[in-house]
């Protein structure tokens, strides 16, 4: 046996054991790593506001606390408004359930010549086996729902704590990172950090401003149509339409259309028309002006990034996909060398009309010349 073979076997086994240990540790800590990634992007988003407040003399820790508190209050307020709206709709549906059931029974009796009554239907539903099993399963699933809610609250707390430390100790973190790099690399790292802060904060700023404008516009419409829960619906439309690209507008408009339909079916049509018109106004007038100085991402790229982020990290990936793509796009714009594009008609996807006409005439003359030569050769033969 060669002398190097035992050492090679031991080294191979050690590397395999290290790989297995690293893989096990990564799978155990993947949840924490995702939370840290979300916290990092959240810290980048609030960094501009914290930096402005700190530049005016406020302590960085206090500025970070105030900005984080504002974000938390806004999020809790949105959830409370949406929850109250949904709870109110559920209560209305429960109260009006006997009326809906009576109308359904009357329609069934008229068209199918049956003799159903509401009392019989209610008794059969209450005594059915599937309803009893559903109630039992729901009661057993209460603990699972409670555990899921507690786990979600713990994740949110973890994200906010890491985001607070990243934003409050941002200068210290940058100094610690630059202390292990040579001066040339330090400049590149600081430049990359600045690009990430500008693009992430700019994206959230432009989207937040468009969400505010969209919410106010839809709130005016809902108030005119006297649609219930107009403030909550306006907040819903503003946030969902802006932070879910491409299809967010239609997802956001579905809920107010449904609620407006319960008031008057024509109101749902008016809401649909307004959503479509406002979407065109936003795409062609509002969004280019707001995103020209912050971040401008092609809709196809934004939609593809959201799909890729969802496939990789689920809902978290969908939330951070666009800021990540905006940062990557800024990196490419800063570090990739670009050249002037030649003034060729093919670049624009078409030839000039005059050139196309000349090319067709030349082709026709050349074809006639060939036919003439062929005919003269036949005459000679």
PDB file of C-alpha atoms in Angstrom, residues 61-292:
ATOM      1  CA  UNK A  61     -30.205  54.751  17.540  1.00  0.00           C
ATOM      2  CA  UNK A  62     -33.125  57.078  18.313  1.00  0.00           C
ATOM      3  CA  UNK A  63     -33.616  57.867  14.617  1.00  0.00           C
ATOM      4  CA  UNK A  64     -33.693  54.163  13.781  1.00  0.00           C
ATOM      5  CA  UNK A  65     -36.196  53.528  16.579  1.00  0.00           C
ATOM      6  CA  UNK A  66     -38.531  56.286  15.355  1.00  0.00           C
ATOM      7  CA  UNK A  67     -38.428  55.139  11.731  1.00  0.00           C
ATOM      8  CA  UNK A  68     -38.942  51.494  12.734  1.00  0.00           C
ATOM      9  CA  UNK A  69     -41.833  52.497  14.990  1.00  0.00           C
ATOM     10  CA  UNK A  70     -43.472  54.387  12.116  1.00  0.00           C
ATOM     11  CA  UNK A  71     -43.129  51.347   9.837  1.00  0.00           C
ATOM     12  CA  UNK A  72     -44.523  49.059  12.546  1.00  0.00           C
ATOM     13  CA  UNK A  73     -47.489  51.341  13.281  1.00  0.00           C
ATOM     14  CA  UNK A  74     -48.305  51.585   9.589  1.00  0.00           C
ATOM     15  CA  UNK A  75     -48.178  47.805   9.165  1.00  0.00           C
ATOM     16  CA  UNK A  76     -50.311  47.128  12.230  1.00  0.00           C
ATOM     17  CA  UNK A  77     -52.806  49.777  11.138  1.00  0.00           C
ATOM     18  CA  UNK A  78     -53.115  48.200   7.708  1.00  0.00           C
ATOM     19  CA  UNK A  79     -53.713  44.749   9.204  1.00  0.00           C
ATOM     20  CA  UNK A  80     -56.300  46.138  11.648  1.00  0.00           C
ATOM     21  CA  UNK A  81     -58.171  48.003   8.906  1.00  0.00           C
ATOM     22  CA  UNK A  82     -58.184  44.987   6.632  1.00  0.00           C
ATOM     23  CA  UNK A  83     -59.211  42.691   9.490  1.00  0.00           C
ATOM     24  CA  UNK A  84     -62.091  44.960  10.500  1.00  0.00           C
ATOM     25  CA  UNK A  85     -63.281  45.074   6.903  1.00  0.00           C
ATOM     26  CA  UNK A  86     -63.199  41.297   6.545  1.00  0.00           C
ATOM     27  CA  UNK A  87     -64.837  40.793   9.950  1.00  0.00           C
ATOM     28  CA  UNK A  88     -67.611  43.210   9.038  1.00  0.00           C
ATOM     29  CA  UNK A  89     -68.237  41.437   5.751  1.00  0.00           C
ATOM     30  CA  UNK A  90     -68.349  38.064   7.487  1.00  0.00           C
ATOM     31  CA  UNK A  91     -70.844  39.382  10.052  1.00  0.00           C
ATOM     32  CA  UNK A  92     -73.030  40.798   7.281  1.00  0.00           C
ATOM     33  CA  UNK A  93     -72.911  37.497   5.413  1.00  0.00           C
ATOM     34  CA  UNK A  94     -73.897  35.554   8.552  1.00  0.00           C
ATOM     35  CA  UNK A  95     -76.761  37.947   9.293  1.00  0.00           C
ATOM     36  CA  UNK A  96     -78.053  37.790   5.733  1.00  0.00           C
ATOM     37  CA  UNK A  97     -77.521  34.046   5.365  1.00  0.00           C
ATOM     38  CA  UNK A  98     -81.223  33.209   6.044  1.00  0.00           C
ATOM     39  CA  UNK A  99     -82.278  35.626   3.283  1.00  0.00           C
ATOM     40  CA  UNK A 100     -79.799  34.088   0.834  1.00  0.00           C
ATOM     41  CA  UNK A 101     -80.976  30.605   1.809  1.00  0.00           C
ATOM     42  CA  UNK A 102     -84.652  31.550   1.361  1.00  0.00           C
ATOM     43  CA  UNK A 103     -84.029  33.000  -2.074  1.00  0.00           C
ATOM     44  CA  UNK A 104     -82.078  29.904  -3.107  1.00  0.00           C
ATOM     45  CA  UNK A 105     -84.819  27.575  -1.832  1.00  0.00           C
ATOM     46  CA  UNK A 106     -87.531  29.580  -3.604  1.00  0.00           C
ATOM     47  CA  UNK A 107     -85.595  29.504  -6.852  1.00  0.00           C
ATOM     48  CA  UNK A 108     -85.062  25.750  -6.513  1.00  0.00           C
ATOM     49  CA  UNK A 109     -88.744  25.099  -5.775  1.00  0.00           C
ATOM     50  CA  UNK A 110     -89.867  27.190  -8.748  1.00  0.00           C
ATOM     51  CA  UNK A 111     -87.525  25.684 -11.310  1.00  0.00           C
ATOM     52  CA  UNK A 112     -87.353  22.060 -10.133  1.00  0.00           C
ATOM     53  CA  UNK A 113     -90.876  21.763  -8.669  1.00  0.00           C
ATOM     54  CA  UNK A 114     -89.640  20.736  -5.227  1.00  0.00           C
ATOM     55  CA  UNK A 115     -91.111  21.465  -1.800  1.00  0.00           C
ATOM     56  CA  UNK A 116     -88.057  22.343   0.239  1.00  0.00           C
ATOM     57  CA  UNK A 117     -88.234  24.460   3.377  1.00  0.00           C
ATOM     58  CA  UNK A 118     -85.540  26.354   5.223  1.00  0.00           C
ATOM     59  CA  UNK A 119     -86.115  24.441   8.471  1.00  0.00           C
ATOM     60  CA  UNK A 120     -85.572  21.087   6.779  1.00  0.00           C
ATOM     61  CA  UNK A 121     -82.433  22.290   5.006  1.00  0.00           C
ATOM     62  CA  UNK A 122     -80.979  23.730   8.223  1.00  0.00           C
ATOM     63  CA  UNK A 123     -81.711  20.535  10.164  1.00  0.00           C
ATOM     64  CA  UNK A 124     -80.128  18.380   7.473  1.00  0.00           C
ATOM     65  CA  UNK A 125     -77.032  20.600   7.434  1.00  0.00           C
ATOM     66  CA  UNK A 126     -76.655  20.629  11.202  1.00  0.00           C
ATOM     67  CA  UNK A 127     -77.080  16.850  11.472  1.00  0.00           C
ATOM     68  CA  UNK A 128     -74.806  15.997   8.545  1.00  0.00           C
ATOM     69  CA  UNK A 129     -71.671  13.953   9.195  1.00  0.00           C
ATOM     70  CA  UNK A 130     -69.381  16.151   7.102  1.00  0.00           C
ATOM     71  CA  UNK A 131     -70.293  19.248   9.141  1.00  0.00           C
ATOM     72  CA  UNK A 132     -69.553  17.463  12.424  1.00  0.00           C
ATOM     73  CA  UNK A 133     -66.235  16.205  11.072  1.00  0.00           C
ATOM     74  CA  UNK A 134     -65.385  19.703   9.836  1.00  0.00           C
ATOM     75  CA  UNK A 135     -66.093  21.208  13.265  1.00  0.00           C
ATOM     76  CA  UNK A 136     -63.955  18.548  14.936  1.00  0.00           C
ATOM     77  CA  UNK A 137     -61.073  19.115  12.545  1.00  0.00           C
ATOM     78  CA  UNK A 138     -61.374  22.871  12.988  1.00  0.00           C
ATOM     79  CA  UNK A 139     -61.265  22.513  16.750  1.00  0.00           C
ATOM     80  CA  UNK A 140     -58.212  20.293  16.479  1.00  0.00           C
ATOM     81  CA  UNK A 141     -56.532  22.766  14.133  1.00  0.00           C
ATOM     82  CA  UNK A 142     -56.869  25.692  16.520  1.00  0.00           C
ATOM     83  CA  UNK A 143     -53.601  24.739  18.197  1.00  0.00           C
ATOM     84  CA  UNK A 144     -51.831  24.548  14.833  1.00  0.00           C
ATOM     85  CA  UNK A 145     -53.138  27.988  13.870  1.00  0.00           C
ATOM     86  CA  UNK A 146     -52.036  29.401  17.225  1.00  0.00           C
ATOM     87  CA  UNK A 147     -48.570  27.903  16.827  1.00  0.00           C
ATOM     88  CA  UNK A 148     -48.319  29.328  13.298  1.00  0.00           C
ATOM     89  CA  UNK A 149     -49.307  32.798  14.528  1.00  0.00           C
ATOM     90  CA  UNK A 150     -46.784  32.671  17.350  1.00  0.00           C
ATOM     91  CA  UNK A 151     -44.090  31.517  14.947  1.00  0.00           C
ATOM     92  CA  UNK A 152     -44.936  34.356  12.562  1.00  0.00           C
ATOM     93  CA  UNK A 153     -44.778  36.917  15.370  1.00  0.00           C
ATOM     94  CA  UNK A 154     -41.415  35.562  16.448  1.00  0.00           C
ATOM     95  CA  UNK A 155     -40.098  35.840  12.870  1.00  0.00           C
ATOM     96  CA  UNK A 156     -41.321  39.430  12.619  1.00  0.00           C
ATOM     97  CA  UNK A 157     -39.647  40.265  15.914  1.00  0.00           C
ATOM     98  CA  UNK A 158     -36.401  38.682  14.719  1.00  0.00           C
ATOM     99  CA  UNK A 159     -36.520  40.607  11.446  1.00  0.00           C
ATOM    100  CA  UNK A 160     -37.177  43.931  13.178  1.00  0.00           C
ATOM    101  CA  UNK A 161     -34.385  43.366  15.700  1.00  0.00           C
ATOM    102  CA  UNK A 162     -31.815  42.548  13.001  1.00  0.00           C
ATOM    103  CA  UNK A 163     -33.031  45.441  10.836  1.00  0.00           C
ATOM    104  CA  UNK A 164     -32.714  47.785  13.818  1.00  0.00           C
ATOM    105  CA  UNK A 165     -29.149  46.697  14.510  1.00  0.00           C
ATOM    106  CA  UNK A 166     -28.183  46.856  10.819  1.00  0.00           C
ATOM    107  CA  UNK A 167     -29.552  50.392  10.472  1.00  0.00           C
ATOM    108  CA  UNK A 168     -28.449  51.729  13.868  1.00  0.00           C
ATOM    109  CA  UNK A 169     -24.940  50.274  13.624  1.00  0.00           C
ATOM    110  CA  UNK A 170     -24.573  50.795   9.884  1.00  0.00           C
ATOM    111  CA  UNK A 171     -21.401  52.939  10.096  1.00  0.00           C
ATOM    112  CA  UNK A 172     -19.808  50.531  12.572  1.00  0.00           C
ATOM    113  CA  UNK A 173     -20.698  47.582  10.349  1.00  0.00           C
ATOM    114  CA  UNK A 174     -19.151  49.285   7.322  1.00  0.00           C
ATOM    115  CA  UNK A 175     -15.995  50.107   9.273  1.00  0.00           C
ATOM    116  CA  UNK A 176     -15.695  46.514  10.454  1.00  0.00           C
ATOM    117  CA  UNK A 177     -16.127  45.249   6.913  1.00  0.00           C
ATOM    118  CA  UNK A 178     -13.633  47.701   5.429  1.00  0.00           C
ATOM    119  CA  UNK A 179     -11.041  47.017   8.140  1.00  0.00           C
ATOM    120  CA  UNK A 180     -10.269  43.588   6.648  1.00  0.00           C
ATOM    121  CA  UNK A 181      -9.963  44.869   3.051  1.00  0.00           C
ATOM    122  CA  UNK A 182      -7.236  46.814   1.233  1.00  0.00           C
ATOM    123  CA  UNK A 183      -7.960  50.504   0.437  1.00  0.00           C
ATOM    124  CA  UNK A 184      -8.856  49.844  -3.208  1.00  0.00           C
ATOM    125  CA  UNK A 185     -11.402  47.197  -2.231  1.00  0.00           C
ATOM    126  CA  UNK A 186     -12.792  49.425   0.517  1.00  0.00           C
ATOM    127  CA  UNK A 187     -13.786  52.042  -2.069  1.00  0.00           C
ATOM    128  CA  UNK A 188     -15.576  49.434  -4.173  1.00  0.00           C
ATOM    129  CA  UNK A 189     -17.425  47.996  -1.169  1.00  0.00           C
ATOM    130  CA  UNK A 190     -18.583  51.429  -0.014  1.00  0.00           C
ATOM    131  CA  UNK A 191     -19.699  52.266  -3.540  1.00  0.00           C
ATOM    132  CA  UNK A 192     -21.672  49.019  -3.775  1.00  0.00           C
ATOM    133  CA  UNK A 193     -23.240  49.689  -0.375  1.00  0.00           C
ATOM    134  CA  UNK A 194     -24.277  53.185  -1.476  1.00  0.00           C
ATOM    135  CA  UNK A 195     -25.835  51.826  -4.675  1.00  0.00           C
ATOM    136  CA  UNK A 196     -27.786  49.215  -2.710  1.00  0.00           C
ATOM    137  CA  UNK A 197     -29.088  51.849  -0.269  1.00  0.00           C
ATOM    138  CA  UNK A 198     -30.071  54.261  -3.038  1.00  0.00           C
ATOM    139  CA  UNK A 199     -31.864  51.692  -5.157  1.00  0.00           C
ATOM    140  CA  UNK A 200     -33.655  49.879  -2.334  1.00  0.00           C
ATOM    141  CA  UNK A 201     -34.726  53.083  -0.615  1.00  0.00           C
ATOM    142  CA  UNK A 202     -35.625  54.687  -3.947  1.00  0.00           C
ATOM    143  CA  UNK A 203     -37.753  51.724  -4.944  1.00  0.00           C
ATOM    144  CA  UNK A 204     -39.708  51.764  -1.697  1.00  0.00           C
ATOM    145  CA  UNK A 205     -40.012  55.557  -1.796  1.00  0.00           C
ATOM    146  CA  UNK A 206     -41.424  55.615  -5.335  1.00  0.00           C
ATOM    147  CA  UNK A 207     -43.733  52.674  -4.672  1.00  0.00           C
ATOM    148  CA  UNK A 208     -44.935  54.166  -1.403  1.00  0.00           C
ATOM    149  CA  UNK A 209     -45.694  57.488  -3.081  1.00  0.00           C
ATOM    150  CA  UNK A 210     -47.588  55.775  -5.906  1.00  0.00           C
ATOM    151  CA  UNK A 211     -49.474  53.680  -3.337  1.00  0.00           C
ATOM    152  CA  UNK A 212     -50.504  56.871  -1.535  1.00  0.00           C
ATOM    153  CA  UNK A 213     -51.728  58.503  -4.767  1.00  0.00           C
ATOM    154  CA  UNK A 214     -53.546  55.332  -5.817  1.00  0.00           C
ATOM    155  CA  UNK A 215     -55.159  54.947  -2.410  1.00  0.00           C
ATOM    156  CA  UNK A 216     -56.402  58.549  -2.359  1.00  0.00           C
ATOM    157  CA  UNK A 217     -57.814  58.293  -5.885  1.00  0.00           C
ATOM    158  CA  UNK A 218     -59.656  55.049  -5.158  1.00  0.00           C
ATOM    159  CA  UNK A 219     -60.849  56.368  -1.799  1.00  0.00           C
ATOM    160  CA  UNK A 220     -62.558  59.293  -3.576  1.00  0.00           C
ATOM    161  CA  UNK A 221     -64.258  56.836  -5.948  1.00  0.00           C
ATOM    162  CA  UNK A 222     -65.416  54.569  -3.109  1.00  0.00           C
ATOM    163  CA  UNK A 223     -66.808  57.536  -1.193  1.00  0.00           C
ATOM    164  CA  UNK A 224     -68.693  58.757  -4.264  1.00  0.00           C
ATOM    165  CA  UNK A 225     -70.189  55.297  -4.815  1.00  0.00           C
ATOM    166  CA  UNK A 226     -70.830  54.918  -1.057  1.00  0.00           C
ATOM    167  CA  UNK A 227     -68.953  51.597  -0.943  1.00  0.00           C
ATOM    168  CA  UNK A 228     -68.529  50.269   2.624  1.00  0.00           C
ATOM    169  CA  UNK A 229     -65.083  50.255   4.272  1.00  0.00           C
ATOM    170  CA  UNK A 230     -63.719  52.826   1.832  1.00  0.00           C
ATOM    171  CA  UNK A 231     -60.526  53.643   3.871  1.00  0.00           C
ATOM    172  CA  UNK A 232     -59.536  49.992   4.259  1.00  0.00           C
ATOM    173  CA  UNK A 233     -60.259  49.255   0.600  1.00  0.00           C
ATOM    174  CA  UNK A 234     -58.235  52.285  -0.496  1.00  0.00           C
ATOM    175  CA  UNK A 235     -55.232  51.150   1.572  1.00  0.00           C
ATOM    176  CA  UNK A 236     -55.615  47.626   0.203  1.00  0.00           C
ATOM    177  CA  UNK A 237     -55.690  48.808  -3.412  1.00  0.00           C
ATOM    178  CA  UNK A 238     -52.756  51.182  -2.924  1.00  0.00           C
ATOM    179  CA  UNK A 239     -50.408  48.659  -1.320  1.00  0.00           C
ATOM    180  CA  UNK A 240     -51.289  45.528  -3.280  1.00  0.00           C
ATOM    181  CA  UNK A 241     -51.291  47.294  -6.651  1.00  0.00           C
ATOM    182  CA  UNK A 242     -47.818  48.760  -6.096  1.00  0.00           C
ATOM    183  CA  UNK A 243     -45.896  46.036  -4.299  1.00  0.00           C
ATOM    184  CA  UNK A 244     -47.134  43.118  -6.441  1.00  0.00           C
ATOM    185  CA  UNK A 245     -45.969  43.870  -9.995  1.00  0.00           C
ATOM    186  CA  UNK A 246     -47.961  43.364 -13.203  1.00  0.00           C
ATOM    187  CA  UNK A 247     -50.946  41.503 -11.708  1.00  0.00           C
ATOM    188  CA  UNK A 248     -51.150  43.443  -8.447  1.00  0.00           C
ATOM    189  CA  UNK A 249     -53.564  46.012  -9.850  1.00  0.00           C
ATOM    190  CA  UNK A 250     -56.093  43.377 -10.874  1.00  0.00           C
ATOM    191  CA  UNK A 251     -55.736  41.456  -7.615  1.00  0.00           C
ATOM    192  CA  UNK A 252     -56.231  44.680  -5.677  1.00  0.00           C
ATOM    193  CA  UNK A 253     -59.268  45.689  -7.723  1.00  0.00           C
ATOM    194  CA  UNK A 254     -61.039  42.339  -7.305  1.00  0.00           C
ATOM    195  CA  UNK A 255     -61.891  42.880  -3.619  1.00  0.00           C
ATOM    196  CA  UNK A 256     -63.494  46.345  -3.959  1.00  0.00           C
ATOM    197  CA  UNK A 257     -65.372  45.131  -7.040  1.00  0.00           C
ATOM    198  CA  UNK A 258     -66.807  42.256  -5.023  1.00  0.00           C
ATOM    199  CA  UNK A 259     -67.868  44.522  -2.156  1.00  0.00           C
ATOM    200  CA  UNK A 260     -69.288  47.118  -4.566  1.00  0.00           C
ATOM    201  CA  UNK A 261     -71.283  44.341  -6.248  1.00  0.00           C
ATOM    202  CA  UNK A 262     -73.062  43.652  -2.949  1.00  0.00           C
ATOM    203  CA  UNK A 263     -74.231  47.283  -2.936  1.00  0.00           C
ATOM    204  CA  UNK A 264     -75.129  47.583  -6.634  1.00  0.00           C
ATOM    205  CA  UNK A 265     -73.932  45.484  -9.596  1.00  0.00           C
ATOM    206  CA  UNK A 266     -73.418  48.673 -11.634  1.00  0.00           C
ATOM    207  CA  UNK A 267     -71.018  49.958  -8.963  1.00  0.00           C
ATOM    208  CA  UNK A 268     -68.754  46.965  -9.605  1.00  0.00           C
ATOM    209  CA  UNK A 269     -68.656  47.919 -13.286  1.00  0.00           C
ATOM    210  CA  UNK A 270     -67.742  51.522 -12.415  1.00  0.00           C
ATOM    211  CA  UNK A 271     -64.956  50.289 -10.142  1.00  0.00           C
ATOM    212  CA  UNK A 272     -63.594  48.073 -12.933  1.00  0.00           C
ATOM    213  CA  UNK A 273     -63.622  50.955 -15.426  1.00  0.00           C
ATOM    214  CA  UNK A 274     -61.859  53.248 -12.962  1.00  0.00           C
ATOM    215  CA  UNK A 275     -59.202  50.629 -12.149  1.00  0.00           C
ATOM    216  CA  UNK A 276     -58.407  50.109 -15.851  1.00  0.00           C
ATOM    217  CA  UNK A 277     -58.246  53.867 -16.590  1.00  0.00           C
ATOM    218  CA  UNK A 278     -56.130  54.611 -13.540  1.00  0.00           C
ATOM    219  CA  UNK A 279     -53.742  51.801 -14.446  1.00  0.00           C
ATOM    220  CA  UNK A 280     -53.119  53.392 -17.847  1.00  0.00           C
ATOM    221  CA  UNK A 281     -52.593  56.801 -16.235  1.00  0.00           C
ATOM    222  CA  UNK A 282     -50.130  55.285 -13.789  1.00  0.00           C
ATOM    223  CA  UNK A 283     -48.191  53.304 -16.397  1.00  0.00           C
ATOM    224  CA  UNK A 284     -47.752  56.083 -18.947  1.00  0.00           C
ATOM    225  CA  UNK A 285     -47.741  59.309 -16.895  1.00  0.00           C
ATOM    226  CA  UNK A 286     -47.206  58.817 -13.169  1.00  0.00           C
ATOM    227  CA  UNK A 287     -44.735  55.945 -12.960  1.00  0.00           C
ATOM    228  CA  UNK A 288     -42.174  57.274 -15.525  1.00  0.00           C
ATOM    229  CA  UNK A 289     -41.946  60.584 -13.655  1.00  0.00           C
ATOM    230  CA  UNK A 290     -41.541  59.012 -10.219  1.00  0.00           C
ATOM    231  CA  UNK A 291     -39.159  56.212 -11.167  1.00  0.00           C
ATOM    232  CA  UNK A 292     -36.922  58.176 -13.540  1.00  0.00           C
TER     233      UNK A 292
END
